Amino acid sequence: MTAPQIKILLVDDEPNITKALRRLFMQVDQYDILTAASGADGLQILENNLDIGVVISDQRMPQMTGVEFLAQARKLTPDAVRILLTGYADIEASINAINKGAVFRYLTKPWNDQDLLEVVAEAVRSFQLIAENERLNKLVAKQNLALQQWNSRLKQRVLDQTAHIRAKGDALAESHQQLRSSFRETIEALSNLIEIRDRRTSGHSHNVTKLATAMAAELQLDDSETEKVRSAALLHDIGKIGLPEHLLGVPPLQMTEKDLGEYRLHPIRGQAAIDMVPALRDVGVIIRHHHEHVDGSGFPDELRGRRIPFGSRIICVADTFERALVHYPERTALESALREISPLWGKKLDTDLRIILETAAPIVFNHLDISAEVAKLQVKPRDLKAGMQLLRDLYSGTGVMLLNKGTIFDETAIALVKRRYQIDPFDMDIPVLVEPREK
Ligand SMILES: [Fe+2]
Ligand SMILES: [Fe+2]
């Protein structure tokens, strides 16, 4: 790489001197020589060449002395190195100029060529150093500024991104929460379907759910396991929706062999019904086995002991206990039901869960829907079923007595009420007592 050119300005009113100096400096390739015959000319050249590195001026010139010229030159090109050529008589003025900073060095005339070359070479190095230093300072300042801007942009971007991520996170959490609660609501809605289909077991699924969930809490199951037990409890009898009308509410012990076969399909149908929902597959397995007995005498797969899923064993206990509860007056139901099921531990029910049930049941018992009130309904004529008992005298719209309080509805009585309702409608719903729930 060739060194950059350095411009050197020579100012002297004697053309011979500038010529001689030019010749001298031509020896150095790096120098680019400019000349002027007066201070005024020199200033003119400087104005057009602000990159001049070295200025050499004679002291004795008409109009403007070298020191005056260099003082002016300093204002135009402060970084250029200024050298004064002076006679012995002017040395004091030269030293003054050096002290005021107008001049870098002075040389006495006549000069020694070698000395002059060395002084100028030193001046050039000094100028280059200053220029390089200046360049580096500017570069550092520029890079600092860029870094600062980059930093503040980065900071802003980080803040923006953080806010963005937080907002996304919040929205995601909210929609996840919404999804979760609508999933739960859907399961409850499905569970309600079973109870609408079979009024005799009104509240059964919800009671089993409360008990099974309380048992899961007692067992300290984690949230996800508890949620599975809860969903399975809500839906455990959903397969009964497919049972024929005449089987609803009939206790299994009173069923014919054929009907019993049909009834025993409900855990499989329940599993099949929800199998298309991947999030409910585990729940489906629990539902499938909720009628398995620990001694292997249950259905549908005659699983034994610990081969029965834990959730299914919990639901089996809650289910059996809840059915027993409704056989007794509310006041004594808890103790009586626990006594009723006690022979079943180790046969139908998992003995490990006995203490869990006995702890959980009293906690939830007051919240279970087992009072006789549940069997009292207000129904429309179209909803009357054989076996319902009329709770007050029933009159037609125009006041004709139709049936006495206490009448147990059969097909004939139902047909009578429906026919009269068409021709002589009454406003009120019919208060009835529903048969006791299935055993
Ligand atoms: Fe069941
Ligand atoms: Fe059940």
Coordinates of C-alpha atoms and ligand atoms in Angstrom, one line a residue:
M1 CA 0.0 0.0 0.0
T2 CA 1.4 3.4 -0.9
A3 CA 1.4 6.0 1.8
P4 CA -1.2 8.8 1.3
Q5 CA 0.0 12.0 -0.3
I6 CA 0.8 14.9 2.0
K7 CA 0.3 18.4 0.7
I8 CA 3.0 20.9 1.7
L9 CA 2.5 24.6 1.1
L10 CA 5.6 26.8 0.6
V11 CA 5.2 30.6 1.0
D12 CA 8.1 33.0 0.1
D13 CA 8.2 36.2 -1.7
E14 CA 11.5 35.2 -3.4
P15 CA 10.8 32.8 -6.2
N16 CA 14.3 31.3 -6.0
I17 CA 13.7 30.1 -2.5
T18 CA 10.4 28.4 -3.3
K19 CA 12.0 26.8 -6.4
A20 CA 14.9 25.5 -4.3
L21 CA 12.5 24.2 -1.7
R22 CA 10.3 22.6 -4.3
R23 CA 13.3 20.8 -5.7
L24 CA 14.3 19.6 -2.3
F25 CA 11.0 18.2 -1.4
M26 CA 10.4 16.6 -4.9
Q27 CA 12.9 13.9 -3.7
V28 CA 10.1 12.6 -1.5
D29 CA 7.4 10.9 -3.6
Q30 CA 4.8 11.3 -0.8
Y31 CA 4.9 15.1 -0.9
D32 CA 2.6 17.2 -3.1
I33 CA 4.1 20.7 -3.2
L34 CA 2.1 23.9 -3.5
T35 CA 3.7 27.4 -3.5
A36 CA 2.6 30.9 -2.9
A37 CA 4.5 34.2 -3.2
S38 CA 2.8 36.1 -0.4
G39 CA 0.8 35.5 2.8
A40 CA -2.4 36.5 1.0
D41 CA -1.8 34.0 -1.8
G42 CA -1.0 31.4 0.8
L43 CA -4.3 31.9 2.6
Q44 CA -6.1 31.7 -0.7
I45 CA -4.5 28.3 -1.4
L46 CA -5.2 27.1 2.1
E47 CA -8.9 27.9 1.8
N48 CA -9.0 25.7 -1.3
N49 CA -6.9 23.0 0.2
L50 CA -8.1 22.4 3.8
D51 CA -6.3 19.1 3.8
I52 CA -2.8 20.7 3.7
G53 CA -0.6 18.9 6.2
V54 CA 2.5 21.2 6.4
V55 CA 2.8 24.9 5.9
I56 CA 6.4 26.4 5.6
S57 CA 6.6 30.1 5.4
D58 CA 9.4 32.7 5.2
Q59 CA 9.2 35.3 8.0
R60 CA 10.3 38.3 6.0
M61 CA 7.8 39.2 3.4
P62 CA 6.2 42.5 2.4
Q63 CA 2.6 43.2 3.6
M64 CA 2.3 40.2 5.9
T65 CA 5.1 38.6 8.0
G66 CA 5.4 34.9 8.2
V67 CA 4.2 34.9 11.8
E68 CA 1.1 36.9 10.9
F69 CA 0.4 34.6 8.0
L70 CA 0.9 31.4 10.1
A71 CA -1.4 32.8 12.8
Q72 CA -4.1 33.3 10.1
A73 CA -3.3 29.9 8.6
R74 CA -3.9 28.3 12.0
K75 CA -7.5 29.4 12.0
L76 CA -8.1 27.8 8.5
T77 CA -6.2 24.6 9.0
P78 CA -5.7 24.1 12.8
D79 CA -4.3 20.6 12.4
A80 CA -1.6 21.5 9.8
V81 CA 1.9 21.7 11.1
R82 CA 3.4 25.2 10.7
I83 CA 7.1 25.8 10.2
L84 CA 8.8 29.3 10.0
L85 CA 11.9 30.1 8.0
T86 CA 13.7 32.9 9.6
G87 CA 16.9 34.9 9.7
Y88 CA 19.0 35.2 12.9
A89 CA 17.6 38.7 13.5
D90 CA 14.1 37.4 13.9
I91 CA 14.7 34.5 16.2
E92 CA 13.0 36.2 19.1
A93 CA 9.8 36.8 17.1
S94 CA 9.9 33.2 16.1
I95 CA 10.2 31.9 19.7
N96 CA 7.3 34.1 20.6
A97 CA 5.2 32.6 17.8
I98 CA 6.1 29.1 18.9
N99 CA 5.0 30.0 22.5
K100 CA 1.7 31.3 21.2
G101 CA 1.2 28.1 19.4
A102 CA 1.2 29.6 15.9
V103 CA 4.3 27.8 14.9
F104 CA 5.5 24.2 15.4
R105 CA 9.2 24.9 14.7
Y106 CA 11.4 27.5 13.1
L107 CA 14.5 27.0 10.9
T108 CA 17.1 29.6 10.3
K109 CA 18.2 30.6 6.9
P110 CA 20.3 29.4 5.2
W111 CA 19.1 26.0 6.0
N112 CA 20.8 22.7 5.9
D113 CA 18.8 20.5 3.4
Q114 CA 19.1 17.4 5.5
D115 CA 17.9 19.2 8.6
L116 CA 15.0 20.6 6.7
L117 CA 13.9 17.3 5.3
E118 CA 14.1 15.8 8.7
V119 CA 12.1 18.6 10.3
V120 CA 9.4 18.3 7.6
A121 CA 9.4 14.5 7.9
E122 CA 8.8 14.9 11.6
A123 CA 6.1 17.5 10.9
V124 CA 4.4 15.1 8.5
R125 CA 4.5 12.3 11.1
S126 CA 3.0 14.7 13.7
F127 CA 0.3 15.8 11.3
Q128 CA -0.5 12.2 10.3
L129 CA -0.7 11.2 14.0
I130 CA -3.1 14.0 14.7
A131 CA -5.1 13.2 11.6
E132 CA -5.2 9.5 12.5
N133 CA -6.1 10.3 16.1
E134 CA -8.9 12.5 14.8
R135 CA -10.1 9.8 12.5
L136 CA -10.1 7.3 15.3
N137 CA -11.9 9.7 17.6
K138 CA -14.6 10.3 15.0
L139 CA -14.9 6.6 14.4
V140 CA -15.2 5.8 18.1
A141 CA -17.8 8.6 18.5
K142 CA -19.7 7.4 15.5
Q143 CA -19.6 3.8 16.7
N144 CA -20.6 4.8 20.2
L145 CA -23.6 6.7 18.8
A146 CA -24.6 3.7 16.7
L147 CA -24.1 1.4 19.7
Q148 CA -26.2 3.7 21.8
Q149 CA -29.0 3.8 19.2
W150 CA -28.8 0.1 18.7
N151 CA -28.9 -0.4 22.5
S152 CA -31.9 1.8 22.9
R153 CA -33.7 0.1 20.0
L154 CA -32.8 -3.3 21.4
K155 CA -34.1 -2.2 24.8
Q156 CA -37.3 -1.0 23.2
R157 CA -37.6 -4.2 21.2
V158 CA -37.1 -6.3 24.2
L159 CA -39.8 -4.3 26.1
D160 CA -42.1 -4.6 23.1
Q161 CA -41.5 -8.3 22.7
T162 CA -42.0 -8.9 26.4
A163 CA -45.2 -7.0 26.4
H164 CA -46.3 -8.9 23.3
I165 CA -45.4 -12.3 24.8
R166 CA -47.1 -11.4 28.0
A167 CA -50.3 -10.4 26.2
K168 CA -50.2 -13.5 24.1
G169 CA -49.6 -15.6 27.3
D170 CA -52.6 -13.9 29.0
A171 CA -54.8 -14.4 26.0
L172 CA -53.7 -18.1 25.8
A173 CA -54.3 -18.7 29.5
E174 CA -57.7 -17.1 29.2
S175 CA -58.7 -19.1 26.2
H176 CA -57.3 -22.2 27.8
Q177 CA -59.4 -21.5 30.9
Q178 CA -62.4 -20.9 28.7
L179 CA -61.8 -24.1 26.9
R180 CA -61.4 -26.0 30.1
S181 CA -64.5 -24.7 31.6
S182 CA -66.5 -25.3 28.5
F183 CA -65.1 -28.8 28.4
R184 CA -66.3 -29.2 32.0
E185 CA -69.7 -27.7 31.2
T186 CA -70.1 -30.1 28.3
I187 CA -69.4 -33.1 30.5
E188 CA -72.0 -31.8 33.0
A189 CA -74.5 -31.3 30.3
L190 CA -73.9 -34.8 29.1
S191 CA -74.4 -36.0 32.7
N192 CA -77.7 -34.1 32.9
L193 CA -78.9 -36.1 29.9
I194 CA -78.7 -39.3 31.9
E195 CA -80.8 -37.9 34.6
I196 CA -83.4 -36.4 32.3
R197 CA -83.7 -39.8 30.6
D198 CA -84.1 -41.6 33.9
R199 CA -85.8 -39.4 36.5
R200 CA -85.8 -42.2 39.1
T201 CA -82.1 -41.8 39.5
S202 CA -82.3 -38.1 39.7
G203 CA -79.2 -36.7 41.3
H204 CA -77.4 -40.0 41.2
S205 CA -74.5 -39.0 38.9
H206 CA -73.9 -35.7 40.7
N207 CA -74.0 -37.4 44.1
V208 CA -71.5 -40.1 42.9
T209 CA -69.3 -37.3 41.5
K210 CA -69.3 -35.4 44.8
L211 CA -68.4 -38.5 46.8
A212 CA -65.8 -39.7 44.3
T213 CA -64.2 -36.3 44.1
A214 CA -64.1 -36.0 47.9
M215 CA -62.5 -39.5 48.0
A216 CA -59.9 -38.4 45.4
A217 CA -59.1 -35.4 47.6
E218 CA -58.7 -37.7 50.6
L219 CA -56.4 -39.9 48.6
Q220 CA -54.4 -36.8 47.6
L221 CA -54.6 -37.6 43.9
D222 CA -53.0 -34.9 41.7
D223 CA -55.2 -32.4 39.8
S224 CA -55.2 -34.4 36.6
E225 CA -56.2 -37.7 38.2
T226 CA -58.9 -36.0 40.2
E227 CA -60.3 -34.4 37.1
K228 CA -60.4 -37.7 35.4
V229 CA -62.2 -39.3 38.3
R230 CA -64.6 -36.4 38.4
S231 CA -65.4 -36.6 34.7
A232 CA -65.8 -40.4 34.8
A233 CA -68.1 -40.1 37.8
L234 CA -70.3 -37.6 36.0
L235 CA -70.5 -39.8 32.9
H236 CA -70.3 -43.3 34.5
D237 CA -73.9 -44.3 33.6
I238 CA -74.1 -42.4 30.3
G239 CA -74.3 -45.8 28.5
K240 CA -77.8 -46.1 30.1
I241 CA -79.1 -43.6 27.7
G242 CA -79.3 -46.5 25.2
L243 CA -81.4 -48.7 27.5
P244 CA -85.0 -49.4 26.4
E245 CA -87.6 -47.4 28.2
H246 CA -89.0 -50.4 30.1
L247 CA -85.6 -51.1 31.7
L248 CA -85.2 -47.7 33.2
G249 CA -85.4 -47.7 36.9
V250 CA -85.8 -51.5 37.2
P251 CA -83.3 -52.8 39.8
P252 CA -80.9 -55.3 38.1
L253 CA -82.0 -58.0 40.6
Q254 CA -85.5 -57.9 39.2
M255 CA -84.4 -58.1 35.5
T256 CA -84.8 -61.1 33.3
E257 CA -81.7 -62.7 32.0
K258 CA -82.1 -61.0 28.6
D259 CA -82.7 -57.6 30.1
L260 CA -79.7 -58.1 32.5
G261 CA -77.5 -58.8 29.4
E262 CA -78.7 -55.5 27.9
Y263 CA -78.2 -53.6 31.2
R264 CA -74.6 -55.0 31.6
L265 CA -73.7 -53.4 28.3
H266 CA -74.0 -49.9 29.7
P267 CA -70.3 -49.5 30.8
I268 CA -69.1 -50.5 27.4
R269 CA -71.6 -48.3 25.6
G270 CA -70.5 -45.4 27.9
Q271 CA -66.9 -45.9 27.0
A272 CA -67.8 -46.1 23.3
A273 CA -69.9 -43.0 23.5
I274 CA -67.0 -40.8 24.5
D275 CA -64.2 -42.7 22.8
M276 CA -64.2 -40.3 19.9
V277 CA -63.0 -37.5 22.2
P278 CA -59.3 -38.1 22.6
A279 CA -59.1 -36.1 25.9
L280 CA -61.7 -38.4 27.4
R281 CA -60.1 -41.8 26.5
D282 CA -58.7 -42.4 30.0
V283 CA -62.1 -41.4 31.4
G284 CA -63.7 -43.9 29.1
V285 CA -61.5 -46.7 30.5
I286 CA -62.6 -45.8 34.0
I287 CA -66.2 -45.8 32.9
R288 CA -65.8 -49.2 31.3
H289 CA -64.8 -50.8 34.6
H290 CA -67.0 -49.1 37.1
H291 CA -69.0 -52.3 37.6
E292 CA -66.0 -54.6 38.1
H293 CA -65.8 -56.2 41.5
V294 CA -62.4 -56.8 43.3
D295 CA -63.3 -60.5 43.6
G296 CA -63.7 -60.7 39.8
S297 CA -67.5 -61.2 39.9
G298 CA -68.3 -57.9 38.2
F299 CA -68.7 -56.9 34.5
P300 CA -68.0 -56.4 31.7
D301 CA -64.4 -57.9 31.8
E302 CA -64.5 -59.7 35.2
L303 CA -61.2 -57.9 36.2
R304 CA -59.9 -58.5 39.7
G305 CA -58.3 -56.4 42.4
R306 CA -55.7 -54.0 41.2
R307 CA -56.2 -54.9 37.6
I308 CA -59.3 -52.7 37.9
P309 CA -58.3 -49.1 37.2
F310 CA -58.1 -47.1 40.5
G311 CA -60.6 -44.5 39.3
S312 CA -63.1 -47.3 38.5
R313 CA -62.7 -48.8 42.0
I314 CA -63.3 -45.3 43.6
I315 CA -66.5 -44.8 41.5
C316 CA -67.7 -48.3 42.3
V317 CA -67.5 -47.5 46.0
A318 CA -69.2 -44.1 45.6
D319 CA -71.9 -45.6 43.4
T320 CA -72.7 -48.5 45.7
F321 CA -72.8 -46.3 48.8
E322 CA -75.0 -43.6 47.1
R323 CA -77.5 -46.3 46.0
A324 CA -77.6 -47.6 49.6
L325 CA -78.1 -44.1 51.0
V326 CA -81.5 -43.6 49.4
H327 CA -82.9 -46.6 51.1
Y328 CA -83.0 -44.9 54.5
P329 CA -84.5 -41.8 56.0
E330 CA -82.1 -38.9 55.8
R331 CA -81.5 -38.7 59.5
T332 CA -80.0 -42.2 59.8
A333 CA -79.0 -42.7 56.1
L334 CA -75.2 -42.2 56.6
E335 CA -74.7 -44.9 59.3
S336 CA -77.3 -47.2 57.8
A337 CA -75.8 -47.1 54.3
L338 CA -72.3 -47.7 55.7
R339 CA -73.7 -50.7 57.6
E340 CA -75.5 -52.0 54.5
I341 CA -72.4 -52.0 52.3
S342 CA -70.1 -53.4 54.9
P343 CA -70.4 -57.0 53.8
L344 CA -69.2 -55.9 50.3
W345 CA -65.7 -54.8 51.3
G346 CA -63.2 -57.2 49.8
K347 CA -65.8 -58.8 47.5
K348 CA -67.3 -56.1 45.4
L349 CA -65.5 -53.1 46.9
D350 CA -61.7 -52.4 47.4
T351 CA -61.0 -52.7 51.1
D352 CA -58.3 -50.1 50.8
L353 CA -60.9 -47.5 50.1
R354 CA -63.1 -48.3 53.1
I355 CA -61.4 -45.8 55.5
I356 CA -61.3 -43.2 52.6
L357 CA -65.1 -43.5 52.1
E358 CA -65.8 -43.4 55.8
T359 CA -63.8 -40.2 56.0
A360 CA -65.1 -38.6 52.9
A361 CA -68.8 -39.5 53.1
P362 CA -69.6 -37.5 56.3
I363 CA -67.9 -34.5 54.7
V364 CA -70.1 -34.5 51.6
F365 CA -73.2 -36.1 53.0
N366 CA -75.0 -32.8 53.9
H367 CA -74.6 -31.7 50.3
L368 CA -76.0 -34.9 48.7
D369 CA -79.4 -34.8 47.1
I370 CA -81.1 -37.8 48.7
S371 CA -84.1 -36.3 50.6
A372 CA -87.6 -37.4 49.7
E373 CA -88.0 -33.9 48.1
V374 CA -86.1 -35.2 45.1
A375 CA -88.9 -37.6 44.4
K376 CA -91.4 -34.8 44.3
L377 CA -92.0 -33.4 40.9
Q378 CA -94.3 -31.1 39.1
V379 CA -95.1 -32.7 35.7
K380 CA -97.2 -32.1 32.6
P381 CA -99.7 -34.7 31.6
R382 CA -97.4 -35.9 28.8
D383 CA -94.7 -36.6 31.4
L384 CA -96.8 -38.8 33.6
K385 CA -95.4 -42.4 34.1
A386 CA -96.9 -45.5 35.6
G387 CA -96.0 -45.8 39.3
M388 CA -96.1 -42.0 40.1
Q389 CA -98.3 -41.0 43.0
L390 CA -100.7 -38.0 42.9
L391 CA -100.0 -35.6 45.8
R392 CA -103.3 -33.7 45.7
D393 CA -106.7 -34.0 44.2
L394 CA -106.7 -33.3 40.5
Y395 CA -109.5 -31.2 38.8
S396 CA -110.1 -30.4 35.1
G397 CA -110.0 -26.8 33.9
T398 CA -113.7 -26.4 34.5
G399 CA -113.5 -27.9 37.9
V400 CA -114.5 -31.5 37.3
M401 CA -112.8 -33.9 39.8
L402 CA -110.5 -36.3 37.9
L403 CA -108.5 -38.2 40.4
N404 CA -108.1 -38.4 44.2
K405 CA -104.9 -37.4 46.0
G406 CA -102.8 -40.6 46.6
T407 CA -103.8 -42.2 43.3
I408 CA -101.0 -44.3 41.9
F409 CA -100.9 -43.7 38.1
D410 CA -101.3 -46.6 35.8
E411 CA -101.8 -46.6 32.0
T412 CA -105.6 -46.1 32.4
A413 CA -105.3 -43.2 34.8
I414 CA -102.6 -41.6 32.6
A415 CA -104.8 -42.0 29.5
L416 CA -107.7 -40.4 31.3
V417 CA -105.7 -37.3 32.4
K418 CA -104.2 -36.8 29.0
R419 CA -107.6 -37.0 27.2
R420 CA -109.3 -34.6 29.7
Y421 CA -106.3 -32.2 29.4
Q422 CA -107.0 -32.0 25.7
I423 CA -110.6 -31.2 25.9
D424 CA -110.7 -29.3 29.2
P425 CA -107.2 -28.2 30.0
F426 CA -106.1 -27.1 33.5
D427 CA -103.4 -24.6 34.2
M428 CA -101.3 -26.2 37.0
D429 CA -98.6 -28.9 36.7
I430 CA -99.4 -32.2 38.4
P431 CA -97.6 -32.7 41.8
V432 CA -96.5 -36.3 42.0
L433 CA -94.2 -38.5 44.1
V434 CA -91.9 -40.5 41.9
E435 CA -91.3 -44.2 42.8
P436 CA -88.4 -44.9 45.1
R437 CA -85.2 -45.0 43.2
E438 CA -83.8 -48.3 41.8
K439 CA -81.8 -50.5 44.1
Ligands
FE1 FE -73.6 -48.1 36.3
FE2 FE -74.3 -45.5 38.8

